[in-house]
Short mmCIF file of C-alpha atoms in Angstrom, two decimals:
data_model
loop_
_atom_site.label_atom_id
_atom_site.label_comp_id
_atom_site.label_asym_id
_atom_site.label_seq_id
_atom_site.Cartn_x
_atom_site.Cartn_y
_atom_site.Cartn_z
CA MET A 546 -39.10 -16.29 -29.21
CA THR A 547 -36.66 -14.28 -27.05
CA ASP A 548 -37.99 -13.03 -23.74
CA GLN A 549 -38.12 -9.22 -23.92
CA THR A 550 -38.99 -8.59 -20.28
CA GLY A 551 -35.37 -7.89 -19.33
CA PRO A 552 -33.60 -8.69 -16.05
CA SER A 553 -35.69 -9.37 -12.98
CA ALA A 554 -35.67 -7.14 -9.91
CA ALA A 555 -33.48 -9.73 -8.16
CA ASP A 556 -31.03 -9.71 -11.09
CA LEU A 557 -30.84 -5.91 -11.04
CA ALA A 558 -30.28 -5.92 -7.28
CA ALA A 559 -27.44 -8.42 -7.69
CA ILE A 560 -25.86 -6.31 -10.44
CA LYS A 561 -26.03 -3.15 -8.35
CA ALA A 562 -24.72 -4.96 -5.28
CA ASN A 563 -21.40 -5.45 -7.06
CA TYR A 564 -20.88 -1.71 -6.91
CA ALA A 565 -22.32 -1.04 -3.47
CA PHE A 566 -20.87 -1.27 0.03
CA THR A 567 -22.41 -3.25 2.85
CA ASP A 568 -23.78 -1.41 5.89
CA ASP A 569 -20.73 -2.52 7.90
CA GLN A 570 -18.34 -1.28 5.22
CA ARG A 571 -20.14 2.04 4.96
CA ALA A 572 -19.99 2.56 8.74
CA ILE A 573 -16.26 1.75 8.78
CA LEU A 574 -15.51 4.01 5.82
CA ASP A 575 -17.51 6.93 7.24
CA HIS A 576 -15.53 6.61 10.47
CA VAL A 577 -12.19 6.36 8.64
CA GLU A 578 -13.05 9.34 6.42
CA ARG A 579 -13.76 11.51 9.45
CA VAL A 580 -10.68 10.39 11.38
CA ALA A 581 -8.36 10.71 8.39
CA ARG A 582 -9.63 14.18 7.55
CA GLU A 583 -9.64 15.52 11.12
CA VAL A 584 -6.65 13.72 12.68
CA LEU A 585 -4.28 12.63 9.91
CA HIS A 586 -4.63 15.40 7.34
CA PRO A 587 -3.38 18.19 9.67
CA LEU A 588 -0.13 16.22 10.19
CA GLN A 589 0.79 16.30 6.49
CA GLU A 590 2.81 19.49 6.32
CA LYS A 591 5.06 18.83 9.33
CA MET A 592 5.62 15.21 8.35
CA ASP A 593 6.71 16.24 4.86
CA ALA A 594 8.87 19.20 5.85
CA GLU A 595 10.76 17.39 8.61
CA GLU A 596 10.58 13.71 7.56
CA TYR A 597 8.70 13.44 10.84
CA TRP A 598 6.71 10.50 12.17
CA PRO A 599 4.77 11.10 15.41
CA GLU A 600 6.04 8.58 17.96
CA ASP A 601 2.58 7.65 19.21
CA LEU A 602 0.83 7.58 15.83
CA PHE A 603 0.55 3.81 15.44
CA ALA A 604 -0.88 3.49 18.96
CA LYS A 605 -3.33 6.28 18.15
CA MET A 606 -4.36 4.56 14.91
CA GLY A 607 -4.92 1.40 16.91
CA GLU A 608 -7.19 3.25 19.33
CA LEU A 609 -9.09 4.75 16.41
CA GLY A 610 -9.69 1.36 14.80
CA LEU A 611 -7.53 1.89 11.72
CA LEU A 612 -5.33 -1.18 12.27
CA GLY A 613 -6.02 -4.89 11.97
CA ILE A 614 -8.94 -4.54 9.56
CA THR A 615 -8.62 -8.18 8.45
CA ALA A 616 -7.68 -9.58 11.86
CA PRO A 617 -10.23 -11.56 13.91
CA ILE A 618 -12.26 -9.54 16.40
CA GLU A 619 -11.10 -11.79 19.24
CA MET A 620 -7.51 -10.74 18.47
CA GLY A 621 -8.32 -7.05 18.45
CA GLY A 622 -9.07 -6.62 14.76
CA SER A 623 -12.19 -5.65 12.84
CA GLY A 624 -12.89 -9.05 11.26
CA GLN A 625 -13.31 -7.61 7.78
CA ASP A 626 -11.98 -8.76 4.40
CA GLU A 627 -9.12 -7.50 2.22
CA PHE A 628 -11.49 -5.43 0.08
CA THR A 629 -12.57 -3.41 3.12
CA GLN A 630 -8.95 -3.04 4.18
CA ALA A 631 -8.09 -1.61 0.77
CA LEU A 632 -10.96 0.89 1.02
CA VAL A 633 -9.56 2.04 4.36
CA SER A 634 -6.12 2.38 2.78
CA GLU A 635 -7.63 4.38 -0.09
CA ILE A 636 -9.17 6.91 2.30
CA VAL A 637 -6.15 7.21 4.59
CA SER A 638 -3.84 7.70 1.58
CA LYS A 639 -6.15 10.38 0.23
CA TRP A 640 -5.82 12.49 3.38
CA ASN A 641 -2.24 11.66 4.37
CA PRO A 642 -0.16 9.71 1.84
CA ALA A 643 2.75 9.11 4.24
CA VAL A 644 0.45 7.52 6.81
CA GLY A 645 -1.21 5.49 4.05
CA LEU A 646 2.17 4.09 2.99
CA SER A 647 3.18 3.11 6.52
CA LEU A 648 -0.27 1.68 7.21
CA GLY A 649 0.04 -0.51 4.11
CA ALA A 650 3.42 -1.89 5.18
CA HIS A 651 2.11 -2.61 8.67
CA ASP A 652 -1.39 -3.95 8.03
CA ASN A 653 -0.96 -5.58 4.64
CA LEU A 654 2.67 -6.54 4.09
CA CYS A 655 3.26 -7.69 7.66
CA LEU A 656 -0.06 -8.46 9.37
CA ASN A 657 -1.92 -9.94 6.38
CA ASN A 658 1.00 -12.24 5.58
CA LEU A 659 1.13 -13.37 9.20
CA LEU A 660 -2.62 -14.02 9.30
CA ARG A 661 -2.56 -16.09 6.11
CA ASN A 662 0.64 -18.03 6.68
CA GLY A 663 1.66 -17.91 10.34
CA SER A 664 1.11 -20.61 12.95
CA GLU A 665 -1.57 -20.25 15.60
CA ALA A 666 1.14 -19.62 18.20
CA GLN A 667 2.72 -16.87 16.07
CA LYS A 668 -0.62 -15.20 15.49
CA ALA A 669 -1.52 -15.35 19.17
CA LYS A 670 1.82 -13.79 20.08
CA TYR A 671 1.94 -10.92 17.58
CA VAL A 672 -1.49 -10.13 16.09
CA PRO A 673 -3.04 -8.38 19.14
CA GLY A 674 -0.07 -6.02 19.38
CA LEU A 675 -0.15 -5.31 15.65
CA CYS A 676 -3.86 -4.45 15.94
CA SER A 677 -3.36 -2.12 18.90
CA GLY A 678 -0.31 -0.39 17.40
CA GLU A 679 1.87 -1.51 20.29
CA ILE A 680 3.83 -3.49 17.70
CA VAL A 681 4.80 -1.77 14.42
CA GLY A 682 5.20 -4.13 11.48
CA ALA A 683 7.34 -4.06 8.34
CA LEU A 684 8.38 -6.36 5.48
CA GLY A 685 12.00 -7.10 4.56
CA LEU A 686 12.30 -8.27 0.94
CA THR A 687 14.19 -5.74 -1.22
CA GLU A 688 17.99 -5.63 -0.92
CA PRO A 689 20.70 -3.28 -2.24
CA GLY A 690 21.35 -5.75 -5.07
CA ALA A 691 17.93 -7.36 -5.30
CA GLY A 692 15.01 -5.23 -6.47
CA SER A 693 13.08 -6.42 -9.51
CA ASP A 694 14.97 -9.71 -9.15
CA ALA A 695 14.13 -9.86 -5.45
CA LEU A 696 14.05 -13.66 -5.28
CA GLY A 697 16.83 -14.71 -7.61
CA ALA A 698 19.35 -12.11 -6.42
CA MET A 699 18.55 -12.36 -2.72
CA ALA A 700 21.79 -12.47 -0.70
CA THR A 701 20.46 -12.48 2.87
CA THR A 702 20.92 -15.94 4.42
CA ALA A 703 19.50 -17.83 7.37
CA VAL A 704 21.34 -20.83 8.81
CA ARG A 705 19.89 -23.19 11.41
CA ASP A 706 21.96 -23.43 14.59
CA GLY A 707 20.25 -25.61 17.18
CA ASP A 708 17.10 -23.88 18.38
CA GLU A 709 17.92 -20.69 16.49
CA TYR A 710 18.44 -19.32 13.00
CA VAL A 711 21.34 -16.98 12.31
CA LEU A 712 20.61 -14.28 9.72
CA ASN A 713 23.21 -12.33 7.75
CA GLY A 714 22.57 -9.72 5.11
CA SER A 715 20.75 -6.45 4.55
CA LYS A 716 17.41 -5.10 3.37
CA MET A 717 16.96 -1.77 1.61
CA PHE A 718 14.09 0.74 1.17
CA ILE A 719 12.12 -0.84 4.01
CA THR A 720 8.98 1.12 4.88
CA ASN A 721 8.62 1.42 8.69
CA GLY A 722 12.11 -0.08 9.04
CA PRO A 723 13.42 2.61 11.42
CA ILE A 724 10.43 2.31 13.79
CA ALA A 725 9.41 -1.35 13.40
CA ASN A 726 9.22 -3.81 16.28
CA LEU A 727 8.55 -6.79 14.01
CA VAL A 728 9.87 -7.41 10.49
CA LEU A 729 8.76 -10.25 8.23
CA VAL A 730 12.10 -11.09 6.62
CA TYR A 731 12.84 -13.30 3.62
CA ALA A 732 16.21 -15.08 3.54
CA LYS A 733 17.93 -17.89 1.65
CA THR A 734 18.00 -21.13 3.62
CA ASP A 735 19.28 -23.22 0.71
CA LYS A 736 21.36 -21.32 -1.86
CA SER A 737 21.51 -24.33 -4.18
CA LYS A 738 17.76 -24.11 -4.79
CA GLY A 739 17.76 -20.46 -5.90
CA ALA A 740 14.36 -18.80 -5.45
CA LYS A 741 12.95 -22.10 -4.17
CA GLY A 742 15.41 -22.05 -1.28
CA ILE A 743 13.87 -18.98 0.41
CA SER A 744 12.19 -19.00 3.83
CA ALA A 745 10.18 -16.40 5.76
CA PHE A 746 10.96 -15.33 9.33
CA LEU A 747 9.48 -13.09 11.99
CA VAL A 748 12.32 -10.96 13.35
CA GLU A 749 11.86 -8.85 16.45
CA THR A 750 14.03 -5.76 16.15
CA THR A 751 15.40 -6.31 19.67
CA ALA A 752 17.12 -9.49 18.41
CA PRO A 753 20.91 -9.51 18.85
CA GLY A 754 22.61 -8.65 15.57
CA PHE A 755 19.76 -6.52 14.18
CA LYS A 756 20.50 -2.88 13.34
CA VAL A 757 18.90 0.00 11.46
CA ALA A 758 21.85 1.06 9.29
CA GLN A 759 20.28 4.32 8.15
CA LYS A 760 17.04 6.21 7.80
CA LEU A 761 16.55 7.31 4.19
CA ASP A 762 15.59 10.81 3.04
CA LYS A 763 12.95 10.54 0.32
CA MET A 764 11.52 12.77 -2.41
CA GLY A 765 7.91 11.86 -1.61
CA PHE A 766 5.90 10.15 1.11
CA ARG A 767 8.12 12.03 3.51
CA GLY A 768 7.39 11.27 7.12
CA SER A 769 6.77 7.59 6.45
CA PRO A 770 10.02 6.15 7.89
CA THR A 771 12.10 4.23 5.35
CA GLY A 772 15.45 2.63 6.08
CA GLU A 773 18.17 0.09 5.48
CA LEU A 774 18.26 -2.89 7.85
CA LEU A 775 21.35 -4.94 8.72
CA PHE A 776 21.49 -8.51 10.03
CA THR A 777 24.91 -9.42 11.42
CA ASP A 778 24.85 -12.90 12.97
CA CYS A 779 21.31 -11.98 13.99
CA ARG A 780 19.86 -14.74 16.13
CA ILE A 781 16.16 -15.50 16.22
CA PRO A 782 14.23 -18.46 17.69
CA ALA A 783 13.69 -21.34 15.25
CA GLU A 784 9.98 -21.14 16.08
CA ASN A 785 9.87 -17.77 14.28
CA ILE A 786 10.11 -19.36 10.84
CA ILE A 787 6.81 -19.10 8.95
CA GLY A 788 5.87 -22.48 7.56
CA GLU A 789 8.54 -24.97 6.56
CA GLU A 790 12.04 -24.22 5.31
CA ASN A 791 12.31 -23.30 1.62
CA THR A 792 8.58 -22.56 1.23
CA GLY A 793 8.92 -18.78 1.36
CA VAL A 794 8.36 -18.24 -2.36
CA SER A 795 4.64 -19.07 -2.08
CA ILE A 796 4.33 -16.59 0.79
CA VAL A 797 6.15 -13.95 -1.25
CA MET A 798 3.92 -14.44 -4.28
CA SER A 799 0.63 -14.40 -2.37
CA GLY A 800 1.80 -11.27 -0.59
CA LEU A 801 2.86 -9.55 -3.80
CA ASP A 802 -0.49 -10.16 -5.49
CA LEU A 803 -2.37 -8.55 -2.62
CA GLU A 804 0.23 -5.77 -2.32
CA ARG A 805 -0.31 -4.76 -5.95
CA ALA A 806 -4.07 -4.60 -5.45
CA MET A 807 -3.65 -2.56 -2.26
CA VAL A 808 -1.22 -0.14 -3.93
CA ALA A 809 -3.74 0.40 -6.71
CA SER A 810 -6.27 1.51 -4.09
CA MET A 811 -3.75 3.98 -2.67
CA CYS A 812 -3.33 5.44 -6.16
CA VAL A 813 -7.10 5.88 -6.42
CA GLY A 814 -7.35 7.72 -3.10
CA MET A 815 -4.50 10.09 -3.90
CA ALA A 816 -5.76 10.73 -7.45
CA GLU A 817 -9.18 11.55 -6.03
CA ARG A 818 -7.59 14.09 -3.71
CA ALA A 819 -5.68 15.61 -6.65
CA LEU A 820 -9.00 16.06 -8.44
CA GLU A 821 -10.57 17.75 -5.40
CA LEU A 822 -7.63 20.15 -5.08
CA ALA A 823 -7.68 20.93 -8.80
CA LEU A 824 -11.43 21.63 -8.75
CA GLU A 825 -11.12 23.88 -5.72
CA TYR A 826 -8.19 25.85 -7.12
CA ALA A 827 -9.70 26.21 -10.61
CA GLN A 828 -12.81 27.81 -9.12
CA LEU A 829 -10.88 30.18 -6.85
CA ARG A 830 -8.03 31.28 -9.14
CA GLU A 831 -8.98 34.13 -11.46
CA GLN A 832 -7.28 35.25 -14.64
CA PHE A 833 -8.55 37.62 -17.33
CA GLY A 834 -11.36 38.59 -14.97
CA LYS A 835 -12.89 35.16 -14.37
CA PRO A 836 -12.14 31.84 -12.63
CA ILE A 837 -9.85 29.65 -14.68
CA ALA A 838 -12.45 26.87 -14.33
CA ARG A 839 -14.44 28.71 -17.00
CA PHE A 840 -11.74 28.15 -19.61
CA GLN A 841 -12.33 25.11 -21.80
CA MET A 842 -8.76 23.83 -21.65
CA ILE A 843 -8.93 23.74 -17.85
CA GLN A 844 -12.31 22.00 -18.07
CA SER A 845 -10.75 19.45 -20.42
CA ARG A 846 -8.02 18.66 -17.88
CA LEU A 847 -10.57 18.31 -15.07
CA ALA A 848 -12.66 15.92 -17.14
CA GLU A 849 -9.63 13.80 -18.00
CA ILE A 850 -8.60 13.60 -14.33
CA TYR A 851 -12.10 12.44 -13.38
CA VAL A 852 -12.08 9.73 -16.05
CA ASP A 853 -8.67 8.47 -14.87
CA VAL A 854 -9.81 8.37 -11.24
CA GLU A 855 -12.98 6.42 -11.95
CA ALA A 856 -11.37 4.02 -14.45
CA ALA A 857 -8.57 3.26 -11.97
CA ARG A 858 -11.15 2.76 -9.21
CA ALA A 859 -13.12 0.25 -11.29
CA MET A 860 -10.03 -1.77 -12.16
CA SER A 861 -8.75 -1.61 -8.59
CA TYR A 862 -12.03 -2.88 -7.17
CA ARG A 863 -12.15 -5.76 -9.64
CA ALA A 864 -8.63 -6.88 -8.67
CA LEU A 865 -9.38 -6.54 -4.97
CA ALA A 866 -12.53 -8.62 -5.28
CA ALA A 867 -10.45 -11.39 -6.86
CA CYS A 868 -7.99 -11.25 -3.96
CA VAL A 869 -10.53 -11.57 -1.16
CA GLY A 870 -9.94 -14.76 0.80
CA LEU A 871 -6.71 -15.75 -0.94
CA PRO A 872 -5.78 -19.10 0.63
CA LYS A 873 -2.55 -19.79 2.46
CA GLY A 874 0.24 -19.51 -0.08
CA GLY A 875 -2.42 -19.05 -2.75
CA GLY A 876 -1.03 -16.18 -4.79
CA GLY A 877 0.55 -16.19 -8.20
CA ARG A 878 -2.34 -17.98 -9.88
CA GLY A 879 -2.61 -16.90 -13.50
CA GLU A 880 -5.73 -14.75 -13.55
CA ILE A 881 -5.11 -13.07 -10.18
CA HIS A 882 -1.41 -12.59 -10.95
CA LYS A 883 -2.31 -10.90 -14.24
CA LEU A 884 -5.20 -8.87 -12.85
CA THR A 885 -3.36 -7.43 -9.85
CA ALA A 886 -0.38 -6.46 -12.02
CA ALA A 887 -2.73 -4.80 -14.50
CA SER A 888 -4.65 -2.94 -11.79
CA VAL A 889 -1.58 -1.37 -10.19
CA HIS A 890 0.02 -0.66 -13.57
CA TYR A 891 -3.05 1.22 -14.78
CA ALA A 892 -3.76 2.95 -11.45
CA ALA A 893 -0.17 4.19 -11.12
CA GLU A 894 -0.14 5.65 -14.62
CA ALA A 895 -3.61 7.12 -14.14
CA PHE A 896 -2.53 8.77 -10.90
CA ASN A 897 0.57 10.13 -12.63
CA ARG A 898 -1.56 11.72 -15.35
CA ALA A 899 -4.11 13.01 -12.84
CA VAL A 900 -1.67 14.61 -10.43
CA THR A 901 0.42 16.06 -13.27
CA SER A 902 -2.66 17.79 -14.72
CA ALA A 903 -3.79 18.91 -11.27
CA ASN A 904 -0.35 20.36 -10.59
CA HIS A 905 -0.43 22.13 -13.96
CA ILE A 906 -3.79 23.70 -13.08
CA HIS A 907 -2.20 25.08 -9.90
CA GLY A 908 0.50 26.79 -11.96
CA GLY A 909 3.20 28.46 -9.87
CA SER A 910 1.68 27.46 -6.55
CA GLY A 911 1.89 23.80 -7.59
CA TYR A 912 5.64 24.22 -7.92
CA MET A 913 5.94 25.29 -4.28
CA GLN A 914 7.08 22.43 -2.06
CA ASP A 915 4.83 23.31 0.89
CA THR A 916 1.54 22.90 -1.03
CA GLU A 917 -0.56 19.76 -0.79
CA ILE A 918 -0.70 19.28 -4.55
CA ASN A 919 3.10 19.41 -4.65
CA ARG A 920 3.30 16.71 -1.96
CA LEU A 921 1.03 14.49 -4.05
CA TYR A 922 3.08 15.22 -7.17
CA ARG A 923 6.35 14.25 -5.49
CA ALA A 924 4.83 11.09 -4.04
CA ASN A 925 3.38 9.73 -7.28
CA LYS A 926 6.63 8.44 -8.78
CA LEU A 927 6.96 5.73 -6.14
CA PHE A 928 3.95 3.93 -7.56
CA GLU A 929 5.71 3.35 -10.88
CA ILE A 930 8.86 1.92 -9.28
CA GLY A 931 7.69 0.46 -5.95
CA ALA A 932 5.86 -2.85 -5.47
CA GLY A 933 7.33 -3.82 -8.84
CA THR A 934 8.27 -1.40 -11.60
CA SER A 935 5.93 -0.60 -14.49
CA GLU A 936 8.18 -2.68 -16.74
CA VAL A 937 7.95 -5.73 -14.47
CA ARG A 938 4.17 -5.37 -14.29
CA LYS A 939 3.99 -5.44 -18.08
CA ILE A 940 6.17 -8.56 -18.14
CA ILE A 941 3.82 -10.29 -15.68
CA ILE A 942 0.74 -9.35 -17.71
CA SER A 943 2.23 -10.42 -21.04
CA GLN A 944 3.60 -13.70 -19.66
CA GLU A 945 0.21 -14.64 -18.28
CA LEU A 946 -1.49 -13.70 -21.56
CA LEU A 947 0.95 -15.81 -23.56
CA ARG A 948 0.60 -18.68 -21.12
CA GLY A 949 -3.00 -18.88 -22.27
#
């Protein structure tokens, strides 16, 4: 006869624990929420209007404990996991999307890759500065002719010359590029091997032959510095290669899996802010003698935004949990590859729907460029074309499904 007593108290506690934060996480998130709201949010308008990045902002974020979430405490970090880092990114992005984007490039794309794949000497040299904000990090993968086909079409090369490598090529749409001190750059070290002939390098931007070709003027996420980087006979020490020659593809793939999961969390934070702004405006704006929040069609939009936010959050958290503790070069495994692509695909589309409805609720004011909802609306498109386009994400998901 089937036991009808149901799950035990211990079972229920375990189930609930999957949706609860630890005391350490809660303390970190409460701190980040306060700092982001009080320090970062007031910078939004000026950053957007002027494509402005405060010169001391990374150092200030370091002082406030927003950097190096996954780095060891003895190196100046917080000693937390990737899930906690994504929660921090979610909150920062909610209150200042431009800062959230630059934080992601610095802490995830650069620092996380270094922590997982760098040598002990490389970590000792660069991690403390990345945690303090003294060093600003970036990732150099995309090129003018290599976007969705970033590996196969990569044209940047690195040739060994004694105790140095000589890099030639360019990287495009590089977040933090104009202000970075350290760029994790991917380059071809063996053209005959195609994507399997790629290596990863740590390039200090003071290296001879490095140049910021241009700072780019964007539609959204304005203020977060984005640029084109040039490498013209750029010489770097041979010791700055990460791992062995021609092993960069595993570093790329592990980084891309985590990047997708992190971007999904950014979508959640920004969609949540769109909901807050829509709720506030709907209760303040009056038409026909009453707040527009009392009209059923507005209520329908608000309900749909809420559902999109919470569904995206659930999928984002599931993907992030799968990414925690990814081993060195451990990305690209079927289930994680599929899950991270699905999480960012859904979260990006959910954010698009949410911010579009929220902007519609704002009516004419939502069309004005200096409003916060307009800044969110202009920013949202990046999530459907950055970190892999929606089409590429669907290809990844379907390929993994068909692979069985």
